[in-house]
Each structure stands twice: as C-alpha cells, then as structure tokens.
Amino acid sequence: MILRLSILHSLYFKLKTYMNDIDTQNIELQLLLQAVYLKYGYDFRNYAKASIKRRVQHRLSKDGFESISAMQNKVLYDVSFFETLLLDLSINVTEMFRDPKFYLALRKVIIPHLKKYPFLKIWHAGCSSGEEVYSMAIILKEEGLYDRTQIYATDMNEVVLKQAKDGIFNISRLKQYTANYQKAGGQESFSDYYTAHYDHAVMSKSLKKNILFSDHNLATDGVFGEMNLIICRNVLIYFNRDLQNRVLGLFSDSLPDDGFLCLGSKESIRFSAFSDSFSDIVREEKIYRKVDTIN
Amino acid sequence: MEFEAVVIGSSAGGIKALTSVLSALPSDFPLPIIIVQHLHPQSDSYLAKILESKSELRVKQADEKEVITNGMVYIAPPNYHLLIEDDKSFSLSIEGPVNFARPSVDVLFETAIYGYRDKIIAIILTGANHDGGVGVKKIKQNGGYIIVQTPESAEADAMPKAAIAATNVDKVLPLEQIGPFLLQLVNNSVKKYSNNFDKFGRR
C-alpha cells in the first residue's frame, strides 16, 4: 500500500513537472543562472541555453525536484549540491589527441613556425581534465620544443583541474589514445609516456614539469599574458554569440601579430566580431593566425 | 495543427530509410527537416551528399549557431550532439554519448521542444538500439506528432519498438508510406498547400 502510494506520488510530481509551461521554465532557468552567478560567481548566463536546460532538467528528474525554482533553493543553501550541479553544467568530455587530423596538422604546419622562437608560451584554455594538454606536451617533446616552452592550462572547474594536474587516466581508454597518437603522426612508443598502475595510467613527470595548471574562467576573467599559441577546442560551442565574442577578444588581446589560435573542428572565427583579425592557416582544422590589423 | 519542423532519428539501416522518406518530398516542402543518423565518429560529411543526390531538397550538415531555415534538410555532424535553441538555431555539444550514441536522437528530440514546442513531427526509423524513446515520449507529452516505421519493415527493429513502447505514438507505417504520409500531414496543416496534395504527393 505504501509502495503504491509512493508510486502514485512520484507519478503526480512527474505529471506536474510536465504540466509546467515551457515559458515558466525559461524564466526559472534564467533566475537559477542569476542565482548561481550572484552566490558563487560562476557565470553561465551567456551559455547556449539548450544544453544547460537539458542538463538542469535531467538533474531535476534525477533528484525528484518539483521545479527549477525548488532546486534553486537547494542550490543557494547547499554548497555540496551546487558542486554537483556545477559538474553537470560544465562538460568535461575529452580524450588524448581528440581529432587526430588536427594534431597532425599542428605537428606538420604549426610546429615548424614555432621552432623559430627562442622561448614559447602556449595557453590551453578550457583544458578540462588535461588529456589534450598532455597530447600537446608529447608533440612538443618529440619536436624538441618542450624544454623552451611554458604551457598554461586553465579551466574554471577546480575538480577537473585537479585531475589534469594529477595526470591519471583510466587505462581502458589508453588503447584508443594510442591509436589516436599514431593517426596524429606519432612515431615513438606511446607507452613510454605513462606508467600503468592497476587500472590507471599515470602520465610521465617529464611531461608535467613545464605545465602550469590554473583556475581561469573565460566568462569572467581577463588576459594574463602574451602567448604564441592558444588552443581552445570545443569550448566556444557552449557559449552564445556575445560570450564567444568576449572570449575571442581575450584571445586576440593575448596574441601578438602572427600568434596562432586553434579552435574545435566545428567552431569558426568567421562569423564573429574578430573575423578580420585572423587568417586561415589550416582551414579545415580551424587553425588561425593573427594578422597585422593596424595598417 | 500547424507544424513547424520535422525531426528524424535513425540508426542501423538508416541511410536507405532516410533516402526513401526524403525522395518522396518535393523541392518546395515547407518545413525544415532535422536528422540524427548514428554514424562512425570519424566519418565526414558524405551522408549529406548522398541524401542530397537522392532527393529534391537541399541537404547540409548542421553548423553551430546556424539559423534553421524552412525547406532545408540538416544532418547532425558525426561525433557531436545536435541541439535546438529557443530561437530556432542549432548548437552542438560533445558531452558524453547518450544511449551509446553521439549524436543522440534523444538529445535532438528533447531540445527540439525548446524551439518548436508542440509544432513538431517526430519520426523514428530503423535502428538497433533504444535511442529516441525518451525523446518521442517528451515530444508527445508536449503535444507533438509521432510517426514510427513498422518494426517489420525496419532493417533493425529495436529503435521503432522502443519508440512504440515509450509512448502512444500517432502513426506506425511501413517505410514506403512514411514520406507520402508526411507530405500529406504537412500539406493539410499548411493552408496554402492544402489543395495540392495530388500534385506533390503522388510522385
């Protein structure tokens, strides 16, 4: 009897959630993002809404909240719940040498240019759990550039940043990473770059020594130095046009003329406010170079 | 009911099924058609080319932030989820696979509601997993219209079966009838086309 009642109860709440008008939910979502910003300083207000809304709705039904407003109460008063929601909202899916063709182009086309500089600064913006940062470090090592490079790897989420810093990855994924590495032009033995410990692979210390992992939020923080190369892949797709322009402005301000910018394969600078500031170097891989605009 | 968009989910055997549906539609089909077909993550944009060569409609891979245009057919890019925003534009995401799939039919269908509310026709074609079940349920709950390929006419019947089990679908049809039926449904919903069904429908 009690079981049956509780089923009825949960059905009732499900029904109620669905009866909520979509417009009301949009208002609630706006209020929630405002609340998160005011209370915790994370600014999702200019993110593309569909993905955020979908993930909030899934958290809602998973934890049995009646509405986004009801969840907002919990977000404001329960820090650990907020941290859960933060992980829901920031997407941290990545892999080593994701899009091998991009890394091949990086090695063949960009590295020869970078060899001309006595010292290099590379900014990996939105580095998540670090897989692509280690990919870059491996290429730099093999091309003899690592020892004169400083890599700044930044993310807004301290949980994933800690994972990146630790450089410990699930061994089940290493097979795919090895295949990616080879497709990306890697000729060494990939297993030399990590040590296997039970079900984990620990990335070699020699890859970590010139990487500085630090907290930086593209939505709210500013420029912190002049870079030769900026990599920001599959981050801009989550932002609306305004925020995309803000971030591309940050990148433009962080690059000297001739500095390189690499975006994700489905991202483009062409429809942004900074289209004229960059020329295509490898068009299909979204590798750009800043042009001299003061003529 | 006036519809504003058609969303389609397909997987194993989907290219043939999509070709069948799209080839039944005229070049002035008035709605956008948005498709998630499961593909190998590293495949290129060949699907759009194949489908365009076999239909009278313009077919392209959906771009991030692209504004959805009537009469166009859009394909989700391989290895990305395709989402629809409130303002009827696309966004992309690389969040993890949903139902082992990226792109996932559920992700497209759930977010189609944000842009198109109850003015959606959702179609589930052949496929070997359960992707799309949650999506059709939500579209139905929000007042949309659901068409499913008969499991018997599907190369792989799991996806149609999952959709039929998920909700009270509006129509279950053999593959060859889906295109003509879709055209009729849309023509009946759009006044200016309502008298022209024979001209466009019997091709």
XYZ file of C-alpha atoms in Angstrom:
498
model
C 0.000 0.000 0.000
C 2.733 2.398 0.978
C 4.705 1.409 -2.108
C 1.713 2.022 -4.303
C 1.107 5.411 -2.733
C 4.674 6.420 -3.284
C 4.447 5.409 -6.948
C 1.291 7.499 -7.298
C 3.050 10.298 -5.516
C 6.018 10.239 -7.874
C 3.737 9.989 -10.912
C 1.873 13.009 -9.655
C 5.057 15.007 -9.405
C 6.225 13.880 -12.821
C 2.917 14.944 -14.293
C 3.157 18.279 -12.558
C 6.646 18.868 -13.934
C 5.459 18.219 -17.451
C 2.476 20.484 -16.992
C 4.818 23.341 -16.253
C 4.630 25.734 -19.108
C 7.848 25.988 -21.137
C 7.855 29.774 -20.738
C 7.727 29.442 -16.974
C 10.660 27.045 -17.106
C 12.625 29.543 -19.171
C 12.024 32.186 -16.506
C 13.068 29.762 -13.783
C 16.245 28.843 -15.642
C 17.185 32.497 -16.048
C 16.636 33.049 -12.319
C 18.683 29.959 -11.425
C 21.657 31.085 -13.512
C 21.413 34.551 -11.973
C 21.339 32.998 -8.508
C 24.388 30.826 -9.266
C 26.280 33.867 -10.515
C 25.367 36.079 -7.537
C 26.071 33.420 -4.950
C 29.054 31.542 -6.371
C 30.471 33.768 -9.143
C 30.164 31.166 -11.924
C 28.582 32.882 -14.893
C 26.512 30.605 -17.128
C 24.151 33.389 -18.151
C 25.656 33.696 -21.629
C 25.945 29.998 -22.326
C 23.939 28.423 -25.152
C 20.712 27.581 -23.364
C 19.556 24.245 -24.849
C 22.387 22.181 -23.418
C 22.169 23.878 -19.991
C 18.397 23.494 -19.880
C 18.561 19.829 -20.792
C 21.133 19.094 -18.110
C 19.217 21.058 -15.469
C 16.065 19.111 -16.367
C 17.910 15.822 -16.005
C 19.249 16.825 -12.579
C 15.680 17.843 -11.683
C 14.134 14.483 -12.502
C 17.100 12.534 -11.083
C 16.783 14.193 -7.675
C 12.990 14.477 -7.766
C 12.602 18.246 -7.592
C 9.191 19.615 -8.475
C 10.533 22.586 -10.408
C 13.705 24.512 -11.221
C 12.659 27.042 -8.569
C 12.533 24.302 -5.937
C 16.033 23.236 -6.968
C 17.244 26.836 -6.800
C 16.526 26.867 -3.089
C 18.829 23.874 -2.618
C 21.494 25.420 -4.851
C 21.561 28.560 -2.710
C 21.718 26.839 0.671
C 23.650 23.625 -0.004
C 27.187 24.138 -1.325
C 27.778 20.466 -1.995
C 24.626 20.308 -4.102
C 25.858 23.319 -6.026
C 29.139 21.495 -6.701
C 27.183 18.582 -8.155
C 25.234 20.942 -10.370
C 28.471 22.673 -11.416
C 29.814 19.349 -12.673
C 26.532 18.790 -14.530
C 26.792 22.173 -16.198
C 30.441 22.123 -17.200
C 31.057 19.494 -19.836
C 34.284 17.650 -19.272
C 34.392 15.105 -22.025
C 37.739 14.926 -23.753
C 40.367 12.484 -24.976
C 44.047 12.439 -25.895
C 44.718 13.525 -29.474
C 40.985 14.106 -29.991
C 40.604 14.667 -33.769
C 43.984 13.160 -34.761
C 43.969 15.120 -38.030
C 44.124 18.343 -36.051
C 47.216 17.172 -34.153
C 48.797 16.011 -37.391
C 48.264 19.486 -38.866
C 49.648 21.033 -35.690
C 52.800 18.942 -35.995
C 53.310 19.441 -39.712
C 52.266 23.061 -40.160
C 52.479 24.964 -36.855
C 55.476 23.361 -35.165
C 57.929 24.460 -37.926
C 56.849 28.086 -37.311
C 57.197 27.693 -33.550
C 60.762 26.386 -33.924
C 61.842 29.903 -34.877
C 61.138 31.253 -31.396
C 63.740 31.026 -28.589
C 61.013 30.714 -25.961
C 57.352 29.713 -26.299
C 54.197 30.374 -24.350
C 51.149 28.227 -25.023
C 47.726 28.733 -23.462
C 45.379 25.775 -23.351
C 42.055 27.449 -22.426
C 39.290 25.216 -21.081
C 41.676 22.282 -20.635
C 39.207 20.131 -18.665
C 40.889 17.006 -17.244
C 44.043 17.652 -19.268
C 44.100 14.928 -21.931
C 44.712 17.389 -24.752
C 47.354 19.268 -22.738
C 49.395 16.077 -22.371
C 48.887 15.424 -26.087
C 50.430 18.801 -26.829
C 53.273 18.165 -24.382
C 54.105 14.899 -26.149
C 54.285 16.591 -29.544
C 56.473 19.392 -28.159
C 58.819 16.827 -26.632
C 59.129 14.838 -29.819
C 59.756 18.009 -31.806
C 62.449 19.187 -29.404
C 60.478 22.223 -28.223
C 59.309 21.171 -24.789
C 62.245 22.498 -22.790
C 61.776 26.028 -24.072
C 58.004 26.088 -23.668
C 55.735 27.208 -20.857
C 52.225 25.766 -21.101
C 49.396 27.474 -19.218
C 46.498 25.040 -18.873
C 43.372 26.675 -17.469
C 39.849 25.685 -16.598
C 37.089 27.184 -14.446
C 36.356 23.907 -12.714
C 38.773 23.064 -9.894
C 37.683 19.440 -9.702
C 38.737 18.667 -13.275
C 41.795 20.895 -12.953
C 42.976 18.706 -10.089
C 42.513 15.624 -12.300
C 44.501 17.341 -15.031
C 47.297 18.164 -12.614
C 47.399 14.569 -11.344
C 47.529 13.291 -14.923
C 45.992 9.969 -14.025
C 43.743 8.443 -16.655
C 41.679 5.288 -16.861
C 43.719 2.595 -18.564
C 40.703 1.361 -20.515
C 40.967 4.439 -22.705
C 44.679 4.121 -23.451
C 44.161 1.794 -26.378
C 42.132 4.426 -28.185
C 44.616 7.151 -27.196
C 47.460 5.090 -28.627
C 45.571 4.704 -31.911
C 44.829 8.458 -31.937
C 48.508 9.212 -31.242
C 49.594 7.143 -34.212
C 46.998 8.715 -36.510
C 48.259 12.099 -35.321
C 51.727 11.324 -36.681
C 53.265 9.887 -33.503
C 56.172 7.542 -34.249
C 57.519 6.737 -30.809
C 56.270 4.152 -28.377
C 53.240 5.771 -26.728
C 53.601 3.590 -23.629
C 56.864 5.420 -22.802
C 54.770 8.433 -21.765
C 52.908 6.784 -18.901
C 53.270 4.210 -16.155
C 50.490 1.698 -15.690
C 49.220 1.177 -12.136
C 46.433 -1.387 -11.938
C 43.572 0.216 -13.872
C 45.220 3.598 -14.183
C 47.876 5.214 -16.311
C 49.965 7.929 -14.693
C 51.425 10.419 -17.135
C 55.196 10.854 -17.030
C 56.582 13.607 -14.770
C 58.776 14.817 -17.596
C 55.594 15.902 -19.435
C 54.294 17.848 -16.442
C 57.251 19.993 -15.457
C 56.547 22.880 -17.843
C 52.782 22.873 -17.467
C 51.177 25.352 -15.096
C 47.605 24.314 -14.296
C 45.478 27.157 -13.019
C 41.985 28.373 -12.394
C 40.676 30.767 -15.068
C 37.100 31.442 -16.106
C 36.678 32.570 -19.719
C 33.318 34.161 -18.903
C 34.621 36.412 -16.134
C 38.455 36.568 -16.079
C 40.857 38.542 -18.243
C 44.118 38.388 -20.193
C 47.112 37.132 -18.191
C 49.984 37.195 -20.649
C 51.186 37.236 -24.231
C 51.048 33.821 -25.901
C 52.493 32.375 -29.103
C 49.742 29.800 -29.430
C 46.277 29.480 -27.906
C 44.306 26.251 -28.016
C 40.639 26.332 -27.117
C 38.784 23.430 -28.657
C 35.114 22.576 -28.170
C 34.600 25.258 -25.560
C 33.070 28.052 -27.660
C 30.247 25.752 -28.847
C 28.717 26.071 -25.371
C 28.656 29.879 -25.429
C 26.220 32.298 -27.025
C 27.468 34.801 -29.615
C 28.123 37.551 -27.060
C 30.254 35.329 -24.876
C 32.014 33.871 -27.914
C 32.975 37.393 -28.932
C 34.191 38.201 -25.431
C 36.425 35.132 -25.388
C 37.744 35.649 -28.909
C 38.538 39.215 -27.817
C 40.547 37.828 -24.890
C 42.437 35.564 -27.267
C 43.071 38.353 -29.735
C 44.410 40.540 -26.914
C 46.644 37.681 -25.714
C 48.269 37.101 -29.115
C 50.896 39.205 -30.885
C 50.628 39.580 -34.683
C 51.467 36.157 -36.147
C 50.289 34.340 -32.980
C 48.347 31.117 -33.579
C 44.812 30.248 -32.484
C 43.323 26.738 -32.686
C 39.584 26.122 -32.290
C 37.477 22.948 -32.397
C 36.668 21.439 -35.766
C 33.058 22.675 -35.691
C 33.938 26.118 -34.358
C 34.786 29.093 -36.510
C 36.013 32.632 -36.108
C 34.385 33.589 -39.400
C 31.014 34.723 -38.060
C 32.474 36.504 -35.043
C 33.452 40.113 -34.433
C 37.124 39.078 -34.856
C 36.877 37.511 -38.281
C 39.085 40.194 -39.845
C 41.776 39.826 -37.188
C 42.707 36.265 -38.172
C 43.733 34.481 -41.361
C 43.252 30.780 -42.110
C 46.370 28.639 -41.790
C 44.739 25.198 -41.963
C 41.134 25.961 -42.798
C 39.545 22.568 -42.236
C 41.261 22.143 -38.859
C 40.329 25.657 -37.695
C 43.919 26.803 -37.206
C 44.194 30.581 -37.495
C 46.937 33.179 -37.294
C 46.511 36.720 -36.084
C 47.087 39.293 -38.802
C 48.510 42.778 -38.514
C 45.351 44.897 -38.398
C 46.942 48.325 -37.883
C 47.653 49.432 -41.421
C -2.479 21.916 -36.156
C 0.202 23.841 -37.948
C 3.576 22.128 -37.805
C 6.886 23.976 -37.907
C 9.574 21.286 -38.009
C 10.241 17.622 -38.724
C 12.825 15.730 -36.663
C 14.002 12.257 -37.644
C 16.054 9.656 -35.770
C 17.628 6.633 -37.452
C 20.494 4.227 -36.950
C 21.389 0.838 -38.489
C 19.883 0.722 -41.994
C 19.070 4.413 -41.741
C 20.639 5.686 -44.922
C 18.306 3.629 -47.083
C 15.306 4.545 -44.919
C 16.159 8.259 -44.969
C 16.546 8.127 -48.736
C 13.077 6.599 -49.024
C 11.461 9.303 -46.887
C 13.273 12.282 -48.404
C 12.817 11.171 -52.012
C 9.026 11.365 -51.535
C 9.176 15.074 -50.738
C 9.036 17.925 -53.281
C 11.615 20.706 -53.528
C 9.129 23.161 -52.002
C 8.493 21.112 -48.871
C 7.671 23.913 -46.431
C 9.315 22.757 -43.170
C 12.882 22.192 -42.025
C 13.838 18.511 -41.575
C 16.447 17.807 -38.905
C 18.072 14.375 -38.793
C 20.176 12.403 -36.342
C 21.626 9.341 -38.046
C 24.134 7.356 -35.975
C 27.478 7.331 -37.788
C 31.058 6.362 -37.107
C 32.645 9.210 -35.080
C 35.318 9.836 -37.674
C 33.119 9.818 -40.754
C 32.952 13.013 -42.805
C 30.027 14.783 -44.429
C 29.286 12.116 -47.060
C 25.785 11.424 -45.703
C 24.562 14.914 -46.615
C 25.947 14.449 -50.129
C 24.283 11.062 -50.608
C 20.916 12.283 -49.367
C 21.068 15.453 -51.428
C 21.804 13.455 -54.580
C 18.726 11.309 -53.933
C 16.178 13.972 -53.075
C 14.925 17.276 -54.421
C 15.691 19.020 -51.157
C 18.844 20.837 -50.126
C 20.737 18.790 -47.549
C 23.625 20.002 -45.384
C 25.449 19.218 -42.178
C 24.154 21.479 -39.375
C 26.553 24.197 -38.212
C 26.926 25.597 -34.739
C 24.644 28.705 -34.306
C 23.122 28.202 -37.756
C 19.601 29.625 -38.012
C 17.187 26.890 -39.112
C 15.592 27.628 -42.487
C 12.346 26.206 -43.859
C 12.709 23.676 -46.649
C 16.254 22.672 -45.664
C 17.375 19.235 -44.521
C 20.012 19.261 -41.773
C 22.166 16.335 -40.648
C 23.846 16.199 -37.224
C 27.663 16.186 -37.605
C 29.376 12.901 -36.627
C 30.678 12.790 -33.036
C 28.634 15.828 -31.875
C 25.223 16.084 -30.294
C 22.889 18.404 -32.202
C 20.616 20.639 -30.114
C 17.927 23.189 -30.961
C 17.796 26.522 -29.147
C 14.735 28.628 -28.209
C 15.415 30.918 -31.168
C 15.332 28.015 -33.658
C 19.066 27.873 -34.197
C 21.436 24.934 -33.728
C 24.028 24.316 -31.092
C 26.499 21.461 -30.782
C 27.869 19.602 -27.801
C 30.497 16.937 -27.155
C 29.034 15.851 -23.837
C 29.265 12.073 -23.450
C 27.321 9.619 -25.599
C 23.620 9.252 -24.715
C 22.303 5.716 -25.306
C 25.853 4.940 -26.536
C 25.321 7.439 -29.315
C 26.754 10.822 -30.235
C 24.830 12.349 -31.925
C 21.873 11.054 -29.939
C 18.265 11.118 -31.146
C 17.047 11.804 -27.600
C 19.193 14.931 -27.300
C 17.861 16.327 -30.586
C 14.242 15.451 -29.802
C 14.294 16.778 -26.226
C 15.760 20.098 -27.315
C 13.516 20.365 -30.399
C 10.755 21.065 -27.872
C 12.624 24.209 -26.716
C 12.477 25.705 -30.193
C 9.274 24.236 -31.604
C 7.075 23.345 -28.599
C 4.077 21.299 -29.832
C 4.636 22.072 -33.524
C 6.883 19.081 -34.146
C 6.511 15.969 -36.251
C 8.976 13.358 -34.946
C 9.821 10.259 -36.977
C 11.668 7.160 -35.758
C 13.100 4.886 -38.437
C 15.151 1.696 -38.380
C 17.834 1.250 -35.706
C 19.429 -1.318 -33.431
C 19.351 0.500 -30.097
C 16.832 2.331 -27.925
C 17.868 5.887 -28.696
C 14.847 8.116 -29.330
C 12.461 6.522 -26.817
C 12.805 9.252 -24.217
C 12.660 11.898 -26.924
C 9.402 10.730 -28.525
C 7.810 10.439 -25.094
C 8.647 14.045 -24.276
C 7.571 15.335 -27.672
C 4.267 13.515 -27.315
C 3.757 14.887 -23.791
C 4.262 18.366 -25.189
C 1.667 17.880 -27.914
C 3.826 16.905 -30.902
C 3.047 14.242 -33.512
C 4.917 10.914 -33.653
C 5.387 8.655 -36.679
C 7.246 5.337 -36.344
C 8.359 2.901 -39.004
C 6.726 -0.528 -38.556
C 9.255 -2.821 -36.855
C 8.550 -5.426 -39.578
C 9.620 -3.054 -42.352
C 12.768 -1.944 -40.487
C 16.211 -3.409 -41.140
C 16.747 -3.230 -37.374
C 13.596 -3.171 -35.271
C 14.860 -2.164 -31.799
C 14.525 1.580 -32.289
C 10.956 1.508 -33.691
C 9.948 -0.949 -30.964
C 11.443 1.239 -28.241
C 9.564 4.280 -29.563
C 6.268 2.393 -29.749
C 6.772 1.116 -26.198
C 7.716 4.574 -24.890
C 4.511 6.402 -25.712
C 1.186 6.359 -27.511
C 2.539 7.095 -30.994
C 0.253 8.670 -33.592
C 1.082 6.580 -36.624
C 3.012 3.374 -37.348
C 3.692 2.970 -41.059
C 5.707 0.779 -43.435
C 8.758 2.631 -44.716
C 7.459 3.421 -48.218
C 4.344 5.132 -46.827
C 6.153 7.450 -44.429
C 7.287 10.048 -46.995
C 3.876 10.391 -48.721
C 2.074 10.446 -45.371
C 4.410 13.126 -44.016
C 3.756 15.248 -47.080
C 0.006 14.868 -46.690
C 0.146 15.665 -42.983
C 2.161 18.800 -43.600
C 0.087 19.900 -46.572
C -3.073 19.576 -44.529
C -1.516 21.685 -41.812
C -0.293 24.469 -44.074
C -3.225 26.159 -45.759
C -1.609 27.231 -48.979
C -0.583 23.654 -49.715
C -3.838 22.028 -48.728
C -5.256 21.672 -52.263
C -2.079 20.446 -53.904
C -1.574 17.062 -52.400
C -2.064 15.105 -55.631
C 0.344 17.299 -57.485
C 3.111 16.778 -54.957
C 2.100 13.670 -53.127
C 1.791 11.087 -55.896
C 5.228 11.040 -57.315
